[in-house]
Each structure stands twice: as structure tokens, then as C-alpha cells.
Coordinates of C-alpha atoms in Angstrom, one line a residue:
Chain W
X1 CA 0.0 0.0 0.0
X2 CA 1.8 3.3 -0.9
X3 CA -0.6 5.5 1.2
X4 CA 1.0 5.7 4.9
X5 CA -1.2 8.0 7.3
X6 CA 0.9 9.4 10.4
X7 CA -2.1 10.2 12.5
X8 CA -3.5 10.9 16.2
X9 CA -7.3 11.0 16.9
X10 CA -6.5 13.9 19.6
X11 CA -5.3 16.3 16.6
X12 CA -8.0 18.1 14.9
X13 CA -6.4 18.0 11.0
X14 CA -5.9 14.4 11.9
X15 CA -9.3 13.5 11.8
X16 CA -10.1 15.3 8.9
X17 CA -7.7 13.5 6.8
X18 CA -8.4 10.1 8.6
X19 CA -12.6 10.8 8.1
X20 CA -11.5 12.1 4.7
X21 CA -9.8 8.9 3.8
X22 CA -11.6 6.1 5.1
X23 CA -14.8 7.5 3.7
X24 CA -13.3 7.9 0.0
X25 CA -12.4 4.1 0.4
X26 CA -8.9 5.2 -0.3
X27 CA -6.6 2.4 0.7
X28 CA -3.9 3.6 3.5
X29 CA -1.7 2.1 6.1
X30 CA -2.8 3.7 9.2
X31 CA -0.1 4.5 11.5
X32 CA -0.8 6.1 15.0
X33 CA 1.2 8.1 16.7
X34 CA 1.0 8.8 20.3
X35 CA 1.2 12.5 20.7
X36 CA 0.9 12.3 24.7
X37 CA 4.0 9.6 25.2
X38 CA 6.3 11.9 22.8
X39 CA 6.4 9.8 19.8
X40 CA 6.5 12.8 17.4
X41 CA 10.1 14.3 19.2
X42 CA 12.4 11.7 18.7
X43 CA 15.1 11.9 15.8
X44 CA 13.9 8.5 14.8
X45 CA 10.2 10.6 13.7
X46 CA 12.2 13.8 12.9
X47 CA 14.5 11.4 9.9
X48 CA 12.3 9.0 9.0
X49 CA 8.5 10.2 9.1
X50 CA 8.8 14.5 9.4
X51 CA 10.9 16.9 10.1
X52 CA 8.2 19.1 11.1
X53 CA 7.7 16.6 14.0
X54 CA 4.2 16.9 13.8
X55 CA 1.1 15.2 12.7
X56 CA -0.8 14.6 10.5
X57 CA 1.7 13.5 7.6
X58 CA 1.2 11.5 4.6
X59 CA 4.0 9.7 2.8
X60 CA 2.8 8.3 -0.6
X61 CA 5.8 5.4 -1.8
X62 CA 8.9 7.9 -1.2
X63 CA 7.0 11.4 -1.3
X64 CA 6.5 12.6 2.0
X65 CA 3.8 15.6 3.0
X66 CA 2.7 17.7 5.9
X67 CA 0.0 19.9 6.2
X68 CA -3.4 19.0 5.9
X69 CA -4.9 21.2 3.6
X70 CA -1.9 20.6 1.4
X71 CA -2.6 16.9 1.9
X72 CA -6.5 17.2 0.9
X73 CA -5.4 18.8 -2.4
X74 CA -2.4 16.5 -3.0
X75 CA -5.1 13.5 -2.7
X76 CA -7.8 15.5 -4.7
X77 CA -5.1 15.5 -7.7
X78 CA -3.4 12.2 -7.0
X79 CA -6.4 9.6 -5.9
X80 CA -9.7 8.8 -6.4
X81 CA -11.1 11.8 -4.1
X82 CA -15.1 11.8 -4.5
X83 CA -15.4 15.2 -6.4
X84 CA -17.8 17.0 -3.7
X85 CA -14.9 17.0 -1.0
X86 CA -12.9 19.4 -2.9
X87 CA -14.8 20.4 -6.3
X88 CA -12.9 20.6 -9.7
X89 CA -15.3 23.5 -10.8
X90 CA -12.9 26.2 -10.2
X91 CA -15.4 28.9 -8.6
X92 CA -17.1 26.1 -6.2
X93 CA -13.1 25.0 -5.9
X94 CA -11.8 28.5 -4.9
X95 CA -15.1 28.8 -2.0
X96 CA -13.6 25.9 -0.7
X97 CA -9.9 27.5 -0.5
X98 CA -11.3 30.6 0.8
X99 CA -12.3 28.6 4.1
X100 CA -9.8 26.4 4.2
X101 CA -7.5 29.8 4.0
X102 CA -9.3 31.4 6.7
X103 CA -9.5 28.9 9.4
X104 CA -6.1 28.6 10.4
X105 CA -6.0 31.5 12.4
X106 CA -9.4 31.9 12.9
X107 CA -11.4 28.8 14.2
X108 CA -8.3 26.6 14.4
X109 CA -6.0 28.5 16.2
X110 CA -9.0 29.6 18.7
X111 CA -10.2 26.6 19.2
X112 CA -7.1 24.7 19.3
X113 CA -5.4 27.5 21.6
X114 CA -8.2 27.1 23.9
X115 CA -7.9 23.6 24.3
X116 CA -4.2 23.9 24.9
X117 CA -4.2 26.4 27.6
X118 CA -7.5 24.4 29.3
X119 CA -6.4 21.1 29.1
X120 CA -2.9 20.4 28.4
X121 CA -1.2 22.5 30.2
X122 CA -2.6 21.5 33.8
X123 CA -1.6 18.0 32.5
X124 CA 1.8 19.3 31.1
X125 CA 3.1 21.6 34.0
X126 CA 0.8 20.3 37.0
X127 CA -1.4 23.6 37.2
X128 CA -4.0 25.6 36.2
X129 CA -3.2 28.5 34.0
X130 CA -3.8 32.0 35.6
X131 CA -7.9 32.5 35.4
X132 CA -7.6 36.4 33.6
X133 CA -5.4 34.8 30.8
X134 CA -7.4 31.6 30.6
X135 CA -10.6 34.1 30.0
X136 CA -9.0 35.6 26.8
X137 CA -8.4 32.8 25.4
X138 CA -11.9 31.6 26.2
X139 CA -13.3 35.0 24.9
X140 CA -11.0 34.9 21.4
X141 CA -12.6 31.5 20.8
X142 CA -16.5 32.4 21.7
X143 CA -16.0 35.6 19.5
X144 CA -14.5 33.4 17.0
X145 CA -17.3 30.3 16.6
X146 CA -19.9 33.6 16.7
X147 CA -18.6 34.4 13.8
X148 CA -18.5 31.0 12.2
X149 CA -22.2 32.1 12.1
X150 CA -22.2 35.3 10.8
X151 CA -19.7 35.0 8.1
X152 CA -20.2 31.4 7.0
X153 CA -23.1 29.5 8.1
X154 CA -25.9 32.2 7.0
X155 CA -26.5 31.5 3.8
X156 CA -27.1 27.4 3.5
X157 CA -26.7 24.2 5.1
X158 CA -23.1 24.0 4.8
X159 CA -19.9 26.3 5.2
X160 CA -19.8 26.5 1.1
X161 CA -23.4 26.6 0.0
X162 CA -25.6 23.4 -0.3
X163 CA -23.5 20.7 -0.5
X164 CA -21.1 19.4 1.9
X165 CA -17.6 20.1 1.2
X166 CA -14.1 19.6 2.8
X167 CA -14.3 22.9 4.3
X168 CA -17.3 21.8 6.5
X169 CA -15.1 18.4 7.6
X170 CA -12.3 20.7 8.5
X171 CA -14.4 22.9 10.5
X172 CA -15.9 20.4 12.3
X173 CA -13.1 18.6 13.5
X174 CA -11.9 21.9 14.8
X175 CA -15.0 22.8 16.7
X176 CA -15.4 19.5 18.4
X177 CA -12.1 20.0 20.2
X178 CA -13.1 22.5 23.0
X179 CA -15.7 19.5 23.9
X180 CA -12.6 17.9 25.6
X181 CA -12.5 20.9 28.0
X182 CA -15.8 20.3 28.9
X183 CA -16.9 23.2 26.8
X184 CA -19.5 22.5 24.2
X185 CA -19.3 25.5 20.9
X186 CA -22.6 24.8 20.0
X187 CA -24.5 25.8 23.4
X188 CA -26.6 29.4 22.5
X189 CA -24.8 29.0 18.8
X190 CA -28.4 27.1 17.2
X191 CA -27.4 27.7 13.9
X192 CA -23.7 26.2 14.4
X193 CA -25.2 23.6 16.2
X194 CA -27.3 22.0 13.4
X195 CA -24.6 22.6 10.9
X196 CA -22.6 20.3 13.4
X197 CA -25.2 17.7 13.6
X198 CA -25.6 17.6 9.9
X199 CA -21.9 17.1 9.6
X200 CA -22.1 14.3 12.0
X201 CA -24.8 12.5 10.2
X202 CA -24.0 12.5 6.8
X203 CA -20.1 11.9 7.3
X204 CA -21.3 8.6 9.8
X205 CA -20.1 6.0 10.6
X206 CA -16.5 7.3 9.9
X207 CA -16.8 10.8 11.3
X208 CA -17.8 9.0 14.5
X209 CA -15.7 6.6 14.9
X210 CA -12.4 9.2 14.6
X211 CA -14.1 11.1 17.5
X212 CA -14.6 8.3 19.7
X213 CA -12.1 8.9 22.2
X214 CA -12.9 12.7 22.2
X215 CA -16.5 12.0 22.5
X216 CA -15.3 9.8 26.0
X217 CA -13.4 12.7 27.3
X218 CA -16.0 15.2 26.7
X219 CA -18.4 13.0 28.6
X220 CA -16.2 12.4 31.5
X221 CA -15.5 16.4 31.3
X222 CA -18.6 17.5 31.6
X223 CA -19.8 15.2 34.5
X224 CA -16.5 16.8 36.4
Chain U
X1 CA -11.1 45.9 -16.7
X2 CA -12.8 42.9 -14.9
X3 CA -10.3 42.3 -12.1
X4 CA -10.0 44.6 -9.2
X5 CA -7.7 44.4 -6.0
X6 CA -8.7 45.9 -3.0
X7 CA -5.4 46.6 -0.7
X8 CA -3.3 48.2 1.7
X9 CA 0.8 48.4 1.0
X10 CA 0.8 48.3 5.2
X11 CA -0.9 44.6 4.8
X12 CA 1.8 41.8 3.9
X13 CA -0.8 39.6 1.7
X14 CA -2.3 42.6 0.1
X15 CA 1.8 43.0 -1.2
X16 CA 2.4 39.8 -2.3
X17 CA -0.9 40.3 -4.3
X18 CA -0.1 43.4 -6.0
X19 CA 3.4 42.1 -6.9
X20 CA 2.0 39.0 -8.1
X21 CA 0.0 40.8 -10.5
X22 CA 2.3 43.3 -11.4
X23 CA 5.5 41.0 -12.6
X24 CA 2.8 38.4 -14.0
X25 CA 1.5 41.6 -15.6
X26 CA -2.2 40.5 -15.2
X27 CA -4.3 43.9 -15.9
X28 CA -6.3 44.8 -13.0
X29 CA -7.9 48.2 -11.0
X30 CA -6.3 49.7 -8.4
X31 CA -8.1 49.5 -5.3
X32 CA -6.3 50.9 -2.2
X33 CA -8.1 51.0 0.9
X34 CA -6.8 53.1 3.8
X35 CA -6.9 50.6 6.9
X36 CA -5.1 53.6 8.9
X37 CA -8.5 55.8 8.7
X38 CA -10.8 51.9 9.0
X39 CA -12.0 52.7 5.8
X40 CA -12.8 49.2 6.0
X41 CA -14.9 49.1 9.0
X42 CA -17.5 51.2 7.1
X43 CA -20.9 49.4 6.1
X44 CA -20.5 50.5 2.2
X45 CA -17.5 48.0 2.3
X46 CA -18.9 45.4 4.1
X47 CA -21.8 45.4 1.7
X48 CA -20.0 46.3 -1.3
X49 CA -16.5 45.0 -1.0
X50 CA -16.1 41.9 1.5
X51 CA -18.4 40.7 4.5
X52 CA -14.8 40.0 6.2
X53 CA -14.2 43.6 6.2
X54 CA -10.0 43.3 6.1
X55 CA -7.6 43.7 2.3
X56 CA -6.8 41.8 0.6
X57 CA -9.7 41.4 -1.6
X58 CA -10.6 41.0 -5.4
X59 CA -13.4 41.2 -7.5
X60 CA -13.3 39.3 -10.6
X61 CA -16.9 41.0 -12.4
X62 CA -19.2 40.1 -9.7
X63 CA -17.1 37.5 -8.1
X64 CA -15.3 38.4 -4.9
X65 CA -12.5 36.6 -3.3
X66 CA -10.4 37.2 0.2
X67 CA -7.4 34.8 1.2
X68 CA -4.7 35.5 -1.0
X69 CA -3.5 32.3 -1.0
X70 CA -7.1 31.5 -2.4
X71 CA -6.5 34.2 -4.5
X72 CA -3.5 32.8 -6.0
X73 CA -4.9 29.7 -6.9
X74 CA -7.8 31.2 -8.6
X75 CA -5.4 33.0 -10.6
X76 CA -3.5 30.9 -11.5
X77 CA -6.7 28.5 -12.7
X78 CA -8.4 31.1 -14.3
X79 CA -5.7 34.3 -15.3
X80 CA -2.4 33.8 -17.3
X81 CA -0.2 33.9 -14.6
X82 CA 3.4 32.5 -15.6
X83 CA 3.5 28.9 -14.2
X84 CA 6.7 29.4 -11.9
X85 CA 4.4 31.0 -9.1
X86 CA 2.1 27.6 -8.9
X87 CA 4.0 25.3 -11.1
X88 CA 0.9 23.0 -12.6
X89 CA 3.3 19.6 -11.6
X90 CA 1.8 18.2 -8.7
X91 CA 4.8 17.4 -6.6
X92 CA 5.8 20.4 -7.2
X93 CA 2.9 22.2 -6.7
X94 CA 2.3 20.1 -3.5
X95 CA 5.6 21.6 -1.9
X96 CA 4.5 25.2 -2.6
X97 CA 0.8 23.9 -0.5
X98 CA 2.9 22.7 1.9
X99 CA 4.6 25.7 2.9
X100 CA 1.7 28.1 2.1
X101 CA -0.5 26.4 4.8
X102 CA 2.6 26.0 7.3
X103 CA 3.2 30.0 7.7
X104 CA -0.4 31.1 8.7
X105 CA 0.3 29.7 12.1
X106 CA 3.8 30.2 11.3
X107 CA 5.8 32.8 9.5
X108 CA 2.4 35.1 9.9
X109 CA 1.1 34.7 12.8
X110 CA 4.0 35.8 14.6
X111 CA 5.7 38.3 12.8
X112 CA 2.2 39.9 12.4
X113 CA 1.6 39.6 16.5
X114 CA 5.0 41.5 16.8
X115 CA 4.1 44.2 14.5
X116 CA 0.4 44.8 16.0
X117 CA 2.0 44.8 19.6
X118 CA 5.3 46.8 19.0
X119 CA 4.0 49.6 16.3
X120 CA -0.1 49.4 16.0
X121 CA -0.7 48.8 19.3
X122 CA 0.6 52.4 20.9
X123 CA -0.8 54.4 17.7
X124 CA -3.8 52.7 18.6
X125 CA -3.6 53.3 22.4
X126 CA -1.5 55.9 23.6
X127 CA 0.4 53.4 25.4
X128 CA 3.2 51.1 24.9
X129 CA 2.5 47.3 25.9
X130 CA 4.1 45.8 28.7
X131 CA 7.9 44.9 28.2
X132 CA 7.2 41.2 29.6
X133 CA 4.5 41.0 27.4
X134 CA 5.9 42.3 24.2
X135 CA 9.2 40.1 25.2
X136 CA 7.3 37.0 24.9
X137 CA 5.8 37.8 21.5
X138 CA 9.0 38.9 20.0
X139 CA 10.7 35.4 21.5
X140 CA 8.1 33.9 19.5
X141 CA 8.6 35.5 16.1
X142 CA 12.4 34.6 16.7
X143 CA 11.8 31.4 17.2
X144 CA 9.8 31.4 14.2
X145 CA 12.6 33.0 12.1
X146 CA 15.0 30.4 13.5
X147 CA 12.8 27.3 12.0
X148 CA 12.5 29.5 8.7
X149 CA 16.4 29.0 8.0
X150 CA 16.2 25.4 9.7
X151 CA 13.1 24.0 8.2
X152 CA 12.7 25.7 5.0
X153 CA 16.3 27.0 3.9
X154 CA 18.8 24.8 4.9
X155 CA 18.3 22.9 1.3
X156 CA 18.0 25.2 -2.2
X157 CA 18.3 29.1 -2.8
X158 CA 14.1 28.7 -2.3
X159 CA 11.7 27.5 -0.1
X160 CA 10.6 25.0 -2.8
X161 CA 14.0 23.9 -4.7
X162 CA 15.6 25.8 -6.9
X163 CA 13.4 28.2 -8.1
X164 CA 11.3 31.5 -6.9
X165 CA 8.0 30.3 -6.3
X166 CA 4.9 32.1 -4.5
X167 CA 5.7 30.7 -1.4
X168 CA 9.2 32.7 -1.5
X169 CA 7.2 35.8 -2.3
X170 CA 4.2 35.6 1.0
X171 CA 7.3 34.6 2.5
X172 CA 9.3 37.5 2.0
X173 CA 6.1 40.0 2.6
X174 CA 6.0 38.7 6.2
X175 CA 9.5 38.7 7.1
X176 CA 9.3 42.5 6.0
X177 CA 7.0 43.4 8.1
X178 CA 8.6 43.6 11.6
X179 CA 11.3 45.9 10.2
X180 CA 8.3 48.7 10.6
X181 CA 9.0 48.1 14.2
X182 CA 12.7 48.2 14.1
X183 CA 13.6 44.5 14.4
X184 CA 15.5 43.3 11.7
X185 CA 15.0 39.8 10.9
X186 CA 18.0 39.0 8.9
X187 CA 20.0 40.3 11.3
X188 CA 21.9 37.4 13.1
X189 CA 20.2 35.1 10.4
X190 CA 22.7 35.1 7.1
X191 CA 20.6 32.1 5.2
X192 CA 17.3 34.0 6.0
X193 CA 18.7 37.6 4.7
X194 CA 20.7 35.8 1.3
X195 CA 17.2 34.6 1.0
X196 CA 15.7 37.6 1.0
X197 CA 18.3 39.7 -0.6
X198 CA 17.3 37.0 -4.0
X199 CA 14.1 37.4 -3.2
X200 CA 14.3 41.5 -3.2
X201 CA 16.6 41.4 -6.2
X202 CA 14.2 38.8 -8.7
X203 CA 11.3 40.4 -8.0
X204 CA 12.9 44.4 -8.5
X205 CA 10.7 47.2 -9.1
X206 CA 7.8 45.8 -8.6
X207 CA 8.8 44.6 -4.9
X208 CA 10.7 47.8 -4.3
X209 CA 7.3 49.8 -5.2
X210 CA 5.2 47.7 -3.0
X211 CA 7.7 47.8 -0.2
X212 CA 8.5 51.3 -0.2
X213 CA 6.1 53.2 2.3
X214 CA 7.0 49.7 4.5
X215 CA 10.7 50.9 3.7
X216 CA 10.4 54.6 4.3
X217 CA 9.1 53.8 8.1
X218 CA 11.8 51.5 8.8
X219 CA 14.4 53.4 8.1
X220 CA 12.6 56.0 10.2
X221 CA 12.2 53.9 13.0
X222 CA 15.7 52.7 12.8
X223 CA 17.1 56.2 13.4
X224 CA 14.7 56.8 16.2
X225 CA 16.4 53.8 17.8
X226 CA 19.7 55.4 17.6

């Protein structure tokens, strides 16, 4: 198989290429890496997977990629990609890049800041992080899914119009994150919360099973 | 002329737009938007120009586009722009991906924090930030810079290979930028300023026109070190 996917269920862009793959039926050799134990920071990863030292990555035979968004279009090109993830129509196409564009220092990197500040650093240094910082960061990422409403869930079912597209996969997997927190986006956000629930019915069973062990530690979050 | 580019020389992706577009001589209107007076907080160009209210933006007849790298794409799909900047190969084209998603969290994110907090922030305020602060944000973007020469120049003349591709040009654009607030980037960094240096040179007037008012502040805010 010359599809290798470097992968950890706990990383947003992950998920997106995992869901992305598994539901395209494109064959891959799945290959997890475990984030929390330090798998990604030894010079065996760094040489021989990326020297990014990150995930996700993709190596295809000898050609070796980082960079989901990078990946989805590599894939759209290379593989048999079901058209609607990432349309050939170049005006549908470019909507789809316009999101993908925006979301890495929008929703991704409010989101995913959140959820580092909330979660791993008590489990990283021992405490909390000071309450007034903790609060920005809170308030970046509840300014931030509001205007996942505003700006791109107002005018149809999903992020790019009426069909379901990469960009709304991408977005999801970023907005389920905070759940680990114990914070759920889509409370007093009614319009981001059907856009969710849509996502996770149409993209089932895949989408569900890549969130799996999220879903468990958003349960057990919430109870505490 | 169907193509118009909204901008602002003071934004790093409206730069590399505008010298895209000039050295691929693609016609288009001139659009400049002063973000200085928030002429893009206004409702005429949320409703006119771009719901996202920031530059870079282009209208293509009716159809209008933010994200310059989405921008670049759709030019290059649907404009003649000379194949270099998005070479049609796929591995090749892949690499230029790669690196174009890497610096939003990257490259741009923190030479842009730097910026805001050294030189907008006190125009904005009246105040300078606090030095612990602004000593963390500016450890950040030098940390960033570091990777730059380690992760993306340590094997060609170009981010890609061999050859000037739009990554080296958003590159170069943000690496600019924190000279408006008197830190020099290439300084202390000799792959990162050759770089640059090839970039400046390839790319000529068009990059030197883009670049100046960027230029004229720097060199003013270089003396007021002194």
C-alpha cells in the first residue's frame, strides 16, 4: 500500500484527513502516533516520518507531505477523491480555499489554543493557567465560533453553500475540540449547532468513529 | 477591466498580491483602501467589497474573493499567470501547499503579533504594551525566524528547490513586516537575509514599489532607535 497515514485521533487535521480517507475508500496504512508519550520528538520521527515533528503527515511510496490542507489537495489531484470534497469547478473550488484559507488563524487557532491552555497544560506543567489569561483565550474562541455564524453558516446548510464540502469536515473537527474541555461550541450557537449535527450525520459511521475517544473525554469532562 | 484588487501596502498579503500581479503583468484596477482611517470598517465595504471587512480582496466582475492564497490559486486557474508561481506539476505544486499552509500559524502569525503589539498597538492606544509581554511575542517570532532557515532554507536558494516560487514571495512579505518596528530579521540570520536579498533582487521594481512606504518607516524607525 503506498498510502502511509501518520495520525493521532487527539489532533483536529488528523481527523479530517483520517474521516477524509476512510470514507473515500482510499486504501492507506494507518499509522498512529501517540502525541501524549512523545512519539513525534524523537530523531527516529524527525529522519524518517517529518521533520516538522508533527502530525498529521502523509508519505505516498517515497513522497513525504505535511500539512493537511496541502494533503486534501495532493489527494484530490493524485487519488480517487469523491469530487464534492474538494470540487474541480474552479469557482465552487476557490469557496472551498477561501475557508480552508481562513481557518487557520481563525477557528483553528482559537479553538485549538483554547484547548491547549484548558487542558494540556494542567496536565503538562501540574497547574492551572492564571484564570484572567485563561478568560482571553476563552473569549477569542466564543468571539470566533460567533462568527463561524455570521460570516459562514448564513447562507445554506453547509460552510460553502448546499452541499457538503471539505471545508465543513475541517471545520468540524476543529469545533469538536473544546468538547474535551468540557466546553461545548454549540451551546446558545443554534445555527452552528445544526450545521454540526448535519456534519455528523451525513459523514457517519467514519466521522464517528475518529471522534470516539474525544467523545469519551468530553463525557467524563462535563460530569466533572 | 474585470479584475479589481482591494489593498493596503501596510498589509503583507495585500503586497504579495499586487506584486503578483504586477510582474505576471495581469491587468487589474487599483483598489487601495486606507486601513489607517478603517475605511474598512465602514458598512459601504462590508456590503460592497467583503463581508470580512479586512484587504486583501478581489473582484473578478461580480465574483469576490479574500485569502490571497485562495487568491493565487484562482489566478493561476483562471488568469495567465506564468507557471513558476504555482507550477501545474503536482509534486511540485504540493511543496509550494505545503509551505503556504505551514506560515499562517507560522511565519504570519507571529511576525504579524509582533508588529500589531510593537508599532499598532501604541498608535492605537496611547500606550506602549508591557515589556514582559511584548518580550514574549517577540521570542516567538524569533523562534519562528530560526525554523525558517532550519526547516525551509537549509536545502536550495528557495523555499521549494531551486526556483522563486509564490511561497518565497508571502514569504518574503511577512519577514518584511517587523522591520516597521525596528527589528530586523536578517540580522543574526545570514541564510534567512541571502534569501531575501534574491528574493528583493528577482522580483525588483515591482517589490521595491510595494515595499517602499514599508521601507520609508523602517528606516525612520531605525534612526529613532539610535
Amino acid at each position: 500500500m503506498s498510502l502511509k497515514l501518520y495520525f493521532d485521533l487527539l489532533s483536529q487535521p488528523s481527523r479530517a484527513l483520517y474521516i477524509l480517507l476512510k470514507s473515500s475508500k482510499i486504501p492507506f496504512e494507518e499509522c498512529p502516533i501517540a502525541l501524549r508519550k512523545g512519539a513525534q520528538l524523537t530523531d527516529e520521527y524527525k529522519n524518517n516520518v517529518s521533520r516538522f515533528q508533527k502530525v498529521p503527515v502523509v508519505h505516498d511510496g517515497d513522497f513525504k507531505m505535511t500539512e493537511s490542507v496541502a494533503i486534501l489537495r495532493y489527494l484530490a489531484r493524485e487519488k480517487s477523491l469523491p469530487d464534492y470534497w474538494y470540487p474541480k469547478d474552479s469557482k465552487r473550488q476557490v469557496r472551498v480555499d477561501e475557508f480552508l484559507e481562513w481557518q487557520h488563524n481563525n477557528v483553528r487557532a482559537t479553538c485549538a489554543k483554547y484547548f491547549m491552555k484548558k487542558w494540556i497544560f494542567p496536565l503538562v506543567t501540574g497547574q492551572e493557567l492564571e484564570p484572567e489569561k485563561l478568560a482571553e483565550y476563552k473569549q477569542s474562541m466564543e468571539d470566533c465560533l460567533d462568527s463561524m455564524e455570521t460570516l459562514w453558516l448564513a447562507n445554506g446548510n453547509y460552510i460553502c453553500g448546499d452541499k457538503l464540502t471539505a471545508a465543513d469536515l475541517w471545520a468540524a473537527c476543529e469545533v469538536e475540540q473544546p468538547r474535551v474541555t468540557g466546553y461545548d461550541p454549540i451551546v446558545g450557537r443554534p445555527i452552528l449547532g445544526a450545521w454540526l449535527d448535519r456534519i455528523r450525520t451525513e459523514v457517519d459511521p467514519h466521522y464517528g468513529e475518529a471522534h470516539a475517544i474525544l467523545n469519551k473525554i468530553a463525557m467524563k469532562s462535563q460530569k466533572a | 477591466m474585470s479584475l479589481k484588487l482591494y489593498y493596503d501596502f501596510l498589509s503583507q498579503p495585500s503586497r504579495a498580491l499586487y506584486i503578483l500581479l504586477k510582474t505576471s503583468k495581469l491587468p487589474f484596477e487599483d483598489c487601495p483602501v486606507a486601513l489607517r482611517n478603517g475605511a474598512h470598517l465602514n458598512d459601504e465595504f462590508k456590503y460592497n467589497v467583503s463581508r470580512f471587512q479586512k484587504v486583501p480582496v478581489i473582484h473578478d466582475g461580480d465574483f469576490k474573493l479574500t485569502e490571497s492564497v485562495a487568491i493565487l490559486r484562482y489566478l493561476s486557474r483562471e488568469k495567465n499567470l506564468p507557471e513558476f508561481w504555482y507550477p501545474k506539476d503536482s509534486k511540485k505544486q504540493a511543496r509550494v501547499d505545503e509551505f503556504l499552509e505551514w506560515q499562517h500559524n507560522n511565519v504570519r502569525a507571529f511576525c504579524a503579533l509582533y508588529f500589531q503589539k510593537k508599532w499598532l498597538f501604541p498608535i492605537i492606544t496611547g500606550k506602549e504594551m508591557e515589556p514582559k509581554k511584548l518580550a514574549g511575542y517577540k521570542k516567538r517570532m524569533e523562534d519562528c525566524l530560526d525554523s525558517m532557515e532550519i526547516l525551509w532554507l537549509s536545502n536550495g536558494k528557495y523555499i521549494c528547490g531551486d526556483n522563486l516560487t509564490a511561497a518565497d514571495l508571502w514569504a518574503a512579505c511577512e519577514v518584511e513586516q517587523p522591520r516597521l518596528a525596528s527589528y530586523d530579521p536578517t540580522v543574526g540570520r545570514p541564510i534567512l537575509g541571502a534569501w531575501l536579498d534574491r528574493v528583493r533582487s528577482e522580483l525588483g521594481e515591482n517589490y521595491r514599489v510595494a515595499h517602499e512606504i514599508l521601507n520609508k518607516i523602517a528606516t525612520k524607525s531605525q534612526k529613532a532607535k539610535m
